[in-house]
mmCIF file of C-alpha atoms in Angstrom:
data_model
loop_
_atom_site.group_PDB
_atom_site.id
_atom_site.type_symbol
_atom_site.label_atom_id
_atom_site.label_comp_id
_atom_site.label_asym_id
_atom_site.label_seq_id
_atom_site.Cartn_x
_atom_site.Cartn_y
_atom_site.Cartn_z
ATOM 1 C CA MET W 1 58.607 -4.803 -53.012
ATOM 2 C CA SER W 2 58.912 -3.959 -56.651
ATOM 3 C CA LEU W 3 56.829 -5.755 -59.322
ATOM 4 C CA SER W 4 60.186 -6.389 -61.052
ATOM 5 C CA ARG W 5 60.309 -9.567 -59.025
ATOM 6 C CA VAL W 6 57.126 -10.778 -60.947
ATOM 7 C CA ALA W 7 58.936 -10.237 -64.264
ATOM 8 C CA ALA W 8 62.064 -12.036 -62.868
ATOM 9 C CA ALA W 9 59.833 -15.002 -61.960
ATOM 10 C CA ALA W 10 58.466 -15.154 -65.484
ATOM 11 C CA ARG W 11 61.959 -15.031 -67.002
ATOM 12 C CA ARG W 12 62.935 -18.134 -64.901
ATOM 13 C CA SER W 13 60.976 -20.072 -67.528
ATOM 14 C CA SER W 14 62.830 -18.702 -70.515
ATOM 15 C CA ALA W 15 64.669 -21.892 -71.226
ATOM 16 C CA LEU W 16 61.529 -23.964 -71.291
ATOM 17 C CA PRO W 17 59.960 -24.903 -74.722
ATOM 18 C CA LEU W 18 56.947 -22.635 -74.238
ATOM 19 C CA THR W 19 55.855 -19.013 -74.178
ATOM 20 C CA LEU W 20 55.000 -17.506 -70.728
ATOM 21 C CA ALA W 21 53.426 -14.172 -71.112
ATOM 22 C CA VAL W 22 52.924 -12.233 -67.927
ATOM 23 C CA ALA W 23 51.569 -8.784 -67.024
ATOM 24 C CA ALA W 24 51.099 -7.343 -63.550
ATOM 25 C CA VAL W 25 49.549 -3.939 -62.541
ATOM 26 C CA ASP W 26 49.620 -2.140 -59.185
ATOM 27 C CA VAL W 27 46.092 -0.747 -59.416
ATOM 28 C CA ASP W 28 46.739 2.141 -57.039
ATOM 29 C CA SER W 29 50.358 3.276 -58.019
ATOM 30 C CA GLY W 30 50.172 2.378 -61.630
ATOM 31 C CA GLU W 31 53.363 0.371 -61.568
ATOM 32 C CA THR W 32 53.326 -2.181 -64.397
ATOM 33 C CA VAL W 33 55.592 -4.885 -65.468
ATOM 34 C CA GLY W 34 55.408 -7.328 -68.343
ATOM 35 C CA VAL W 35 57.171 -10.151 -70.081
ATOM 36 C CA ASP W 36 55.993 -11.024 -73.618
ATOM 37 C CA ASP W 37 52.804 -9.239 -72.459
ATOM 38 C CA GLY W 38 52.020 -7.674 -75.860
ATOM 39 C CA ARG W 39 52.216 -11.027 -77.663
ATOM 40 C CA PRO W 40 48.769 -12.174 -79.000
ATOM 41 C CA LEU W 41 48.031 -15.683 -77.869
ATOM 42 C CA PRO W 42 45.104 -18.034 -77.508
ATOM 43 C CA VAL W 43 43.649 -17.354 -74.056
ATOM 44 C CA ALA W 44 40.717 -19.893 -74.010
ATOM 45 C CA SER W 45 38.163 -19.176 -71.255
ATOM 46 C CA ALA W 46 40.167 -16.288 -69.581
ATOM 47 C CA SER W 47 38.562 -14.247 -72.368
ATOM 48 C CA LYS W 48 35.103 -14.869 -70.955
ATOM 49 C CA LEU W 49 36.002 -11.882 -68.638
ATOM 50 C CA LEU W 50 35.303 -9.583 -71.594
ATOM 51 C CA LEU W 51 31.933 -11.125 -72.185
ATOM 52 C CA LEU W 52 31.058 -10.960 -68.574
ATOM 53 C CA ALA W 53 32.167 -7.321 -68.536
ATOM 54 C CA GLU W 54 29.780 -6.478 -71.328
ATOM 55 C CA VAL W 55 26.897 -8.259 -69.566
ATOM 56 C CA ALA W 56 27.777 -6.313 -66.331
ATOM 57 C CA ARG W 57 27.844 -2.986 -68.236
ATOM 58 C CA ARG W 58 24.340 -3.730 -69.607
ATOM 59 C CA LEU W 59 22.911 -4.748 -66.289
ATOM 60 C CA ASP W 60 24.222 -1.724 -64.614
ATOM 61 C CA ALA W 61 22.954 0.553 -67.341
ATOM 62 C CA GLY W 62 19.467 -1.095 -67.179
ATOM 63 C CA GLU W 63 19.661 -2.446 -70.738
ATOM 64 C CA LEU W 64 19.339 -5.953 -69.329
ATOM 65 C CA GLY W 65 17.365 -7.123 -66.386
ATOM 66 C CA PRO W 66 19.103 -9.429 -63.790
ATOM 67 C CA GLU W 67 15.888 -11.786 -63.705
ATOM 68 C CA GLN W 68 15.462 -11.465 -67.490
ATOM 69 C CA PRO W 69 14.831 -15.070 -68.748
ATOM 70 C CA VAL W 70 17.202 -16.464 -71.461
ATOM 71 C CA ALA W 71 16.192 -19.754 -73.310
ATOM 72 C CA VAL W 72 19.168 -22.072 -73.885
ATOM 73 C CA LEU W 73 18.990 -23.133 -77.496
ATOM 74 C CA ASP W 74 20.265 -26.354 -78.952
ATOM 75 C CA GLU W 75 22.984 -24.309 -80.727
ATOM 76 C CA ASP W 76 24.194 -23.003 -77.387
ATOM 77 C CA ARG W 77 24.846 -26.376 -75.800
ATOM 78 C CA ALA W 78 28.534 -27.273 -75.582
ATOM 79 C CA GLY W 79 30.414 -29.882 -73.695
ATOM 80 C CA GLY W 80 33.606 -29.342 -71.720
ATOM 81 C CA THR W 81 33.484 -27.228 -68.597
ATOM 82 C CA GLY W 82 30.092 -26.399 -66.949
ATOM 83 C CA LEU W 83 26.838 -27.812 -65.804
ATOM 84 C CA LEU W 84 24.025 -26.662 -68.055
ATOM 85 C CA PHE W 85 24.472 -29.239 -70.772
ATOM 86 C CA ARG W 86 24.009 -31.839 -68.090
ATOM 87 C CA LEU W 87 20.897 -30.309 -66.593
ATOM 88 C CA SER W 88 17.248 -30.368 -67.877
ATOM 89 C CA GLY W 89 16.415 -26.826 -67.498
ATOM 90 C CA ARG W 90 16.257 -24.770 -70.585
ATOM 91 C CA VAL W 91 15.449 -21.234 -69.364
ATOM 92 C CA TRP W 92 17.773 -19.295 -67.030
ATOM 93 C CA THR W 93 18.015 -15.810 -65.879
ATOM 94 C CA VAL W 94 20.849 -13.454 -67.092
ATOM 95 C CA THR W 95 22.535 -13.537 -63.673
ATOM 96 C CA ASP W 96 22.222 -17.327 -63.462
ATOM 97 C CA LEU W 97 24.121 -17.582 -66.671
ATOM 98 C CA CYS W 98 26.761 -15.052 -65.349
ATOM 99 C CA TRP W 99 27.374 -17.008 -62.223
ATOM 100 C CA LEU W 100 27.740 -20.242 -64.057
ATOM 101 C CA THR W 101 30.163 -18.720 -66.663
ATOM 102 C CA ALA W 102 32.237 -17.173 -63.857
ATOM 103 C CA SER W 103 32.195 -19.955 -61.350
ATOM 104 C CA VAL W 104 32.554 -23.084 -63.471
ATOM 105 C CA SER W 105 33.394 -21.547 -66.935
ATOM 106 C CA ASP W 106 30.108 -23.089 -68.212
ATOM 107 C CA ASN W 107 30.474 -23.209 -71.920
ATOM 108 C CA THR W 108 26.643 -23.478 -72.569
ATOM 109 C CA ALA W 109 26.045 -20.404 -70.366
ATOM 110 C CA THR W 110 28.886 -18.671 -72.205
ATOM 111 C CA ASN W 111 27.282 -19.396 -75.572
ATOM 112 C CA ALA W 112 23.795 -18.150 -74.426
ATOM 113 C CA LEU W 113 25.206 -14.913 -73.101
ATOM 114 C CA LEU W 114 27.253 -14.381 -76.135
ATOM 115 C CA ARG W 115 24.191 -14.898 -78.415
ATOM 116 C CA LEU W 116 22.290 -12.451 -76.149
ATOM 117 C CA VAL W 117 24.758 -9.525 -76.434
ATOM 118 C CA GLY W 118 26.747 -10.327 -79.603
ATOM 119 C CA ARG W 119 30.405 -10.394 -80.253
ATOM 120 C CA GLU W 120 30.404 -7.100 -81.804
ATOM 121 C CA SER W 121 29.381 -5.466 -78.421
ATOM 122 C CA THR W 122 32.270 -7.200 -76.683
ATOM 123 C CA ALA W 123 34.693 -5.687 -79.340
ATOM 124 C CA ARG W 124 33.297 -2.254 -78.824
ATOM 125 C CA LEU W 125 33.717 -2.400 -75.095
ATOM 126 C CA ALA W 126 37.238 -3.721 -75.509
ATOM 127 C CA GLU W 127 38.235 -0.670 -77.686
ATOM 128 C CA ARG W 128 36.601 1.662 -75.146
ATOM 129 C CA LEU W 129 38.609 0.136 -72.372
ATOM 130 C CA GLY W 130 41.900 0.222 -74.357
ATOM 131 C CA VAL W 131 42.090 -3.587 -74.462
ATOM 132 C CA GLY W 132 41.404 -3.977 -78.119
ATOM 133 C CA GLY W 133 43.896 -6.808 -78.408
ATOM 134 C CA LEU W 134 41.422 -9.037 -76.588
ATOM 135 C CA ALA W 135 38.858 -10.582 -78.885
ATOM 136 C CA LEU W 136 36.156 -13.258 -78.953
ATOM 137 C CA HIS W 137 36.246 -14.861 -82.269
ATOM 138 C CA ASP W 138 33.359 -17.405 -82.062
ATOM 139 C CA ARG W 139 31.181 -19.275 -79.758
ATOM 140 C CA VAL W 140 32.507 -22.229 -77.842
ATOM 141 C CA ARG W 141 32.356 -25.437 -79.881
ATOM 142 C CA ASP W 142 32.956 -29.111 -79.239
ATOM 143 C CA ALA W 143 34.908 -29.407 -82.463
ATOM 144 C CA ARG W 144 36.385 -26.812 -84.813
ATOM 145 C CA GLY W 145 36.444 -27.430 -88.503
ATOM 146 C CA PRO W 146 38.042 -25.538 -91.338
ATOM 147 C CA ASP W 147 34.982 -23.260 -91.844
ATOM 148 C CA VAL W 148 35.166 -21.672 -88.401
ATOM 149 C CA PRO W 149 37.832 -19.677 -86.535
ATOM 150 C CA PRO W 150 40.617 -21.948 -85.189
ATOM 151 C CA VAL W 151 40.310 -20.780 -81.596
ATOM 152 C CA PHE W 152 37.592 -19.336 -79.397
ATOM 153 C CA ALA W 153 39.479 -16.243 -78.403
ATOM 154 C CA THR W 154 42.959 -14.522 -78.413
ATOM 155 C CA GLY W 155 44.445 -11.717 -76.415
ATOM 156 C CA THR W 156 47.516 -10.474 -74.659
ATOM 157 C CA ALA W 157 48.437 -10.785 -71.117
ATOM 158 C CA ARG W 158 48.669 -6.871 -71.074
ATOM 159 C CA ASP W 159 45.067 -6.434 -72.106
ATOM 160 C CA LEU W 160 43.710 -9.086 -69.776
ATOM 161 C CA ALA W 161 45.590 -7.407 -66.773
ATOM 162 C CA ARG W 162 44.337 -4.016 -67.896
ATOM 163 C CA LEU W 163 40.838 -5.319 -68.014
ATOM 164 C CA VAL W 164 41.118 -6.619 -64.483
ATOM 165 C CA ALA W 165 42.710 -3.364 -63.300
ATOM 166 C CA HIS W 166 39.857 -1.330 -64.647
ATOM 167 C CA THR W 167 37.573 -3.799 -62.732
ATOM 168 C CA VAL W 168 39.372 -3.520 -59.361
ATOM 169 C CA ARG W 169 39.719 0.326 -59.807
ATOM 170 C CA GLY W 170 35.929 0.555 -60.659
ATOM 171 C CA THR W 171 36.520 2.055 -64.050
ATOM 172 C CA MET W 172 35.303 -0.887 -66.077
ATOM 173 C CA ALA W 173 32.318 1.088 -67.709
ATOM 174 C CA SER W 174 31.081 2.103 -64.190
ATOM 175 C CA PRO W 175 31.600 1.340 -60.574
ATOM 176 C CA GLY W 176 28.497 -0.661 -60.435
ATOM 177 C CA ALA W 177 29.438 -2.843 -63.533
ATOM 178 C CA SER W 178 32.945 -3.232 -62.101
ATOM 179 C CA ALA W 179 31.591 -4.471 -58.724
ATOM 180 C CA LEU W 180 29.291 -6.985 -60.496
ATOM 181 C CA LEU W 181 32.171 -8.389 -62.549
ATOM 182 C CA LEU W 182 34.468 -8.581 -59.489
ATOM 183 C CA GLY W 183 31.790 -10.441 -57.572
ATOM 184 C CA TRP W 184 31.483 -13.033 -60.291
ATOM 185 C CA MET W 185 35.306 -13.443 -60.535
ATOM 186 C CA ARG W 186 35.433 -13.929 -56.766
ATOM 187 C CA ALA W 187 33.102 -16.959 -57.265
ATOM 188 C CA ASN W 188 35.427 -18.749 -59.658
ATOM 189 C CA THR W 189 36.148 -22.268 -58.347
ATOM 190 C CA ASP W 190 39.370 -22.916 -60.377
ATOM 191 C CA HIS W 191 42.360 -21.808 -58.207
ATOM 192 C CA GLY W 192 44.752 -24.386 -59.702
ATOM 193 C CA LEU W 193 46.920 -21.932 -61.601
ATOM 194 C CA VAL W 194 48.152 -18.547 -60.316
ATOM 195 C CA PRO W 195 46.437 -19.012 -56.822
ATOM 196 C CA ALA W 196 47.567 -22.586 -56.318
ATOM 197 C CA LEU W 197 50.467 -21.682 -54.126
ATOM 198 C CA VAL W 198 48.942 -18.560 -52.637
ATOM 199 C CA ALA W 199 47.678 -18.866 -49.083
ATOM 200 C CA HIS W 200 44.158 -17.600 -49.241
ATOM 201 C CA ASP W 201 40.573 -18.467 -48.324
ATOM 202 C CA PRO W 202 38.468 -18.580 -51.420
ATOM 203 C CA TYR W 203 35.271 -18.508 -49.211
ATOM 204 C CA ALA W 204 36.295 -15.480 -47.081
ATOM 205 C CA PRO W 205 34.108 -12.212 -47.437
ATOM 206 C CA GLY W 206 35.351 -10.410 -50.419
ATOM 207 C CA PHE W 207 35.413 -7.051 -52.144
ATOM 208 C CA PRO W 208 35.111 -4.268 -51.787
ATOM 209 C CA ALA W 209 36.400 -4.594 -48.060
ATOM 210 C CA PRO W 210 40.118 -5.409 -47.974
ATOM 211 C CA PRO W 211 41.319 -8.484 -46.313
ATOM 212 C CA PRO W 212 42.681 -8.327 -42.711
ATOM 213 C CA PRO W 213 46.491 -7.557 -42.458
ATOM 214 C CA GLY W 214 48.651 -10.303 -43.533
ATOM 215 C CA GLU W 215 45.865 -12.025 -45.592
ATOM 216 C CA LEU W 216 45.074 -12.125 -49.281
ATOM 217 C CA LEU W 217 41.974 -12.107 -51.462
ATOM 218 C CA VAL W 218 42.004 -13.606 -54.922
ATOM 219 C CA ALA W 219 39.447 -13.090 -57.857
ATOM 220 C CA ASN W 220 40.276 -14.626 -61.186
ATOM 221 C CA LYS W 221 39.211 -16.376 -64.303
ATOM 222 C CA THR W 222 41.054 -19.222 -65.874
ATOM 223 C CA GLY W 223 41.267 -20.711 -69.377
ATOM 224 C CA THR W 224 42.323 -24.169 -70.389
ATOM 225 C CA ASP W 225 42.666 -25.642 -73.874
ATOM 226 C CA PRO W 226 45.293 -28.097 -75.392
ATOM 227 C CA GLY W 227 48.564 -26.146 -75.327
ATOM 228 C CA VAL W 228 47.007 -23.184 -73.342
ATOM 229 C CA ARG W 229 46.837 -22.270 -69.695
ATOM 230 C CA ALA W 230 45.641 -18.823 -68.897
ATOM 231 C CA ASP W 231 44.736 -16.996 -65.691
ATOM 232 C CA ALA W 232 43.712 -13.383 -65.199
ATOM 233 C CA GLY W 233 42.653 -11.818 -61.863
ATOM 234 C CA ALA W 234 43.482 -9.835 -58.918
ATOM 235 C CA VAL W 235 45.519 -10.545 -55.644
ATOM 236 C CA VAL W 236 44.567 -8.140 -53.032
ATOM 237 C CA GLY W 237 46.484 -7.629 -49.705
ATOM 238 C CA ALA W 238 48.515 -4.584 -48.516
ATOM 239 C CA ARG W 239 48.468 -3.851 -52.260
ATOM 240 C CA ARG W 240 45.941 -4.408 -55.059
ATOM 241 C CA LEU W 241 47.515 -6.141 -57.978
ATOM 242 C CA ALA W 242 45.904 -7.068 -61.234
ATOM 243 C CA TYR W 243 47.609 -9.792 -63.295
ATOM 244 C CA ALA W 244 47.454 -11.989 -66.309
ATOM 245 C CA VAL W 245 49.581 -15.053 -67.007
ATOM 246 C CA VAL W 246 49.250 -17.037 -70.311
ATOM 247 C CA ALA W 247 51.328 -20.162 -71.093
ATOM 248 C CA HIS W 248 51.376 -21.525 -74.625
ATOM 249 C CA TRP W 249 53.172 -24.556 -76.043
ATOM 250 C CA ASP W 250 53.222 -27.219 -78.741
ATOM 251 C CA THR W 251 51.040 -30.130 -77.571
ATOM 252 C CA ALA W 252 53.376 -32.491 -79.540
ATOM 253 C CA LEU W 253 55.872 -31.872 -76.864
ATOM 254 C CA GLY W 254 53.843 -33.995 -74.512
ATOM 255 C CA SER W 255 52.704 -33.880 -70.873
ATOM 256 C CA SER W 256 56.027 -32.888 -69.483
ATOM 257 C CA THR W 257 55.828 -29.555 -71.150
ATOM 258 C CA GLU W 258 52.281 -29.156 -69.856
ATOM 259 C CA ARG W 259 53.497 -29.878 -66.333
ATOM 260 C CA ALA W 260 56.273 -27.307 -66.755
ATOM 261 C CA ALA W 261 53.907 -24.643 -67.943
ATOM 262 C CA VAL W 262 51.602 -25.231 -64.890
ATOM 263 C CA HIS W 263 54.601 -25.027 -62.537
ATOM 264 C CA ALA W 264 55.812 -21.797 -64.296
ATOM 265 C CA VAL W 265 52.389 -20.193 -63.889
ATOM 266 C CA ARG W 266 52.219 -21.153 -60.238
ATOM 267 C CA ASP W 267 55.589 -19.741 -59.581
ATOM 268 C CA VAL W 268 54.613 -16.351 -60.940
ATOM 269 C CA GLY W 269 51.456 -16.548 -58.764
ATOM 270 C CA ARG W 270 53.687 -17.172 -55.580
ATOM 271 C CA THR W 271 55.758 -14.063 -56.421
ATOM 272 C CA LEU W 272 52.574 -11.984 -57.022
ATOM 273 C CA ALA W 273 51.334 -12.905 -53.562
ATOM 274 C CA GLU W 274 54.727 -11.967 -51.958
ATOM 275 C CA CYS W 275 54.422 -8.540 -53.692
ATOM 276 C CA ALA W 276 50.824 -8.073 -52.618
ATOM 277 C CA LEU W 277 51.539 -8.592 -49.091
ATOM 278 C CA ARG W 278 54.047 -5.749 -48.768
ATOM 279 C CA ARG W 279 53.732 -2.102 -49.764
ATOM 280 C CA PRO W 280 56.613 -0.839 -51.839
ATOM 281 C CA ALA W 281 59.250 0.938 -49.807
ATOM 282 C CA GLY W 282 59.017 4.761 -49.673
#
């Protein structure tokens, strides 16, 4: 089944008052499709994949230790998603912070990791992997004033999907770093966007072993901000597909546009699953 069906699913939303950027990559054959996939957009917490990729690279290279303690500073603490700003502990290991960032998109853990490795190192990794359009501009903040970047991160669906494809293929810096990142993605608890209509067991044993015939594995990272829904990840069945879907709209249009955006993202997810279950003819 051709990935052109994924592009067709994305184009079904063309009449809606929103941008739906979609990219999909067959990790093994190299087949790629995209709709508005080169358009830079706010991608919210889906961009945390780049931060986690840099931490995974450093852990695998021995530049960081998995049990290395990291103090959470007052400047790191941020509301929104996560648990750490609600907990009393102020010192956590590097891997603790990675699991929290990946599984519940913990904003405080994200800020502590970003302070540890620096935004500049994530930019260098992005350039090295050929995903230079994906960028972290700032730490996560509860409020944004005129003296800070207007958004946490921007990127393209194409670059997010490429980063995931590197990870699934084992070429995200190294096989070991790729495996770390994929394991963290597998722990994500938000399956409300692309995987929402995909029949899968989020708790089934995961990578590197493939799922049984007729079943699917999902590993992903989502992002949510006003006017933004983003999801980047992998759907693995008979085929290994990397994807990114980013919806962006004017919040002044109200909740009906938000609902339409979520529906559009889920529709793309359902088509991705259909493609992942069947190998292409020939």
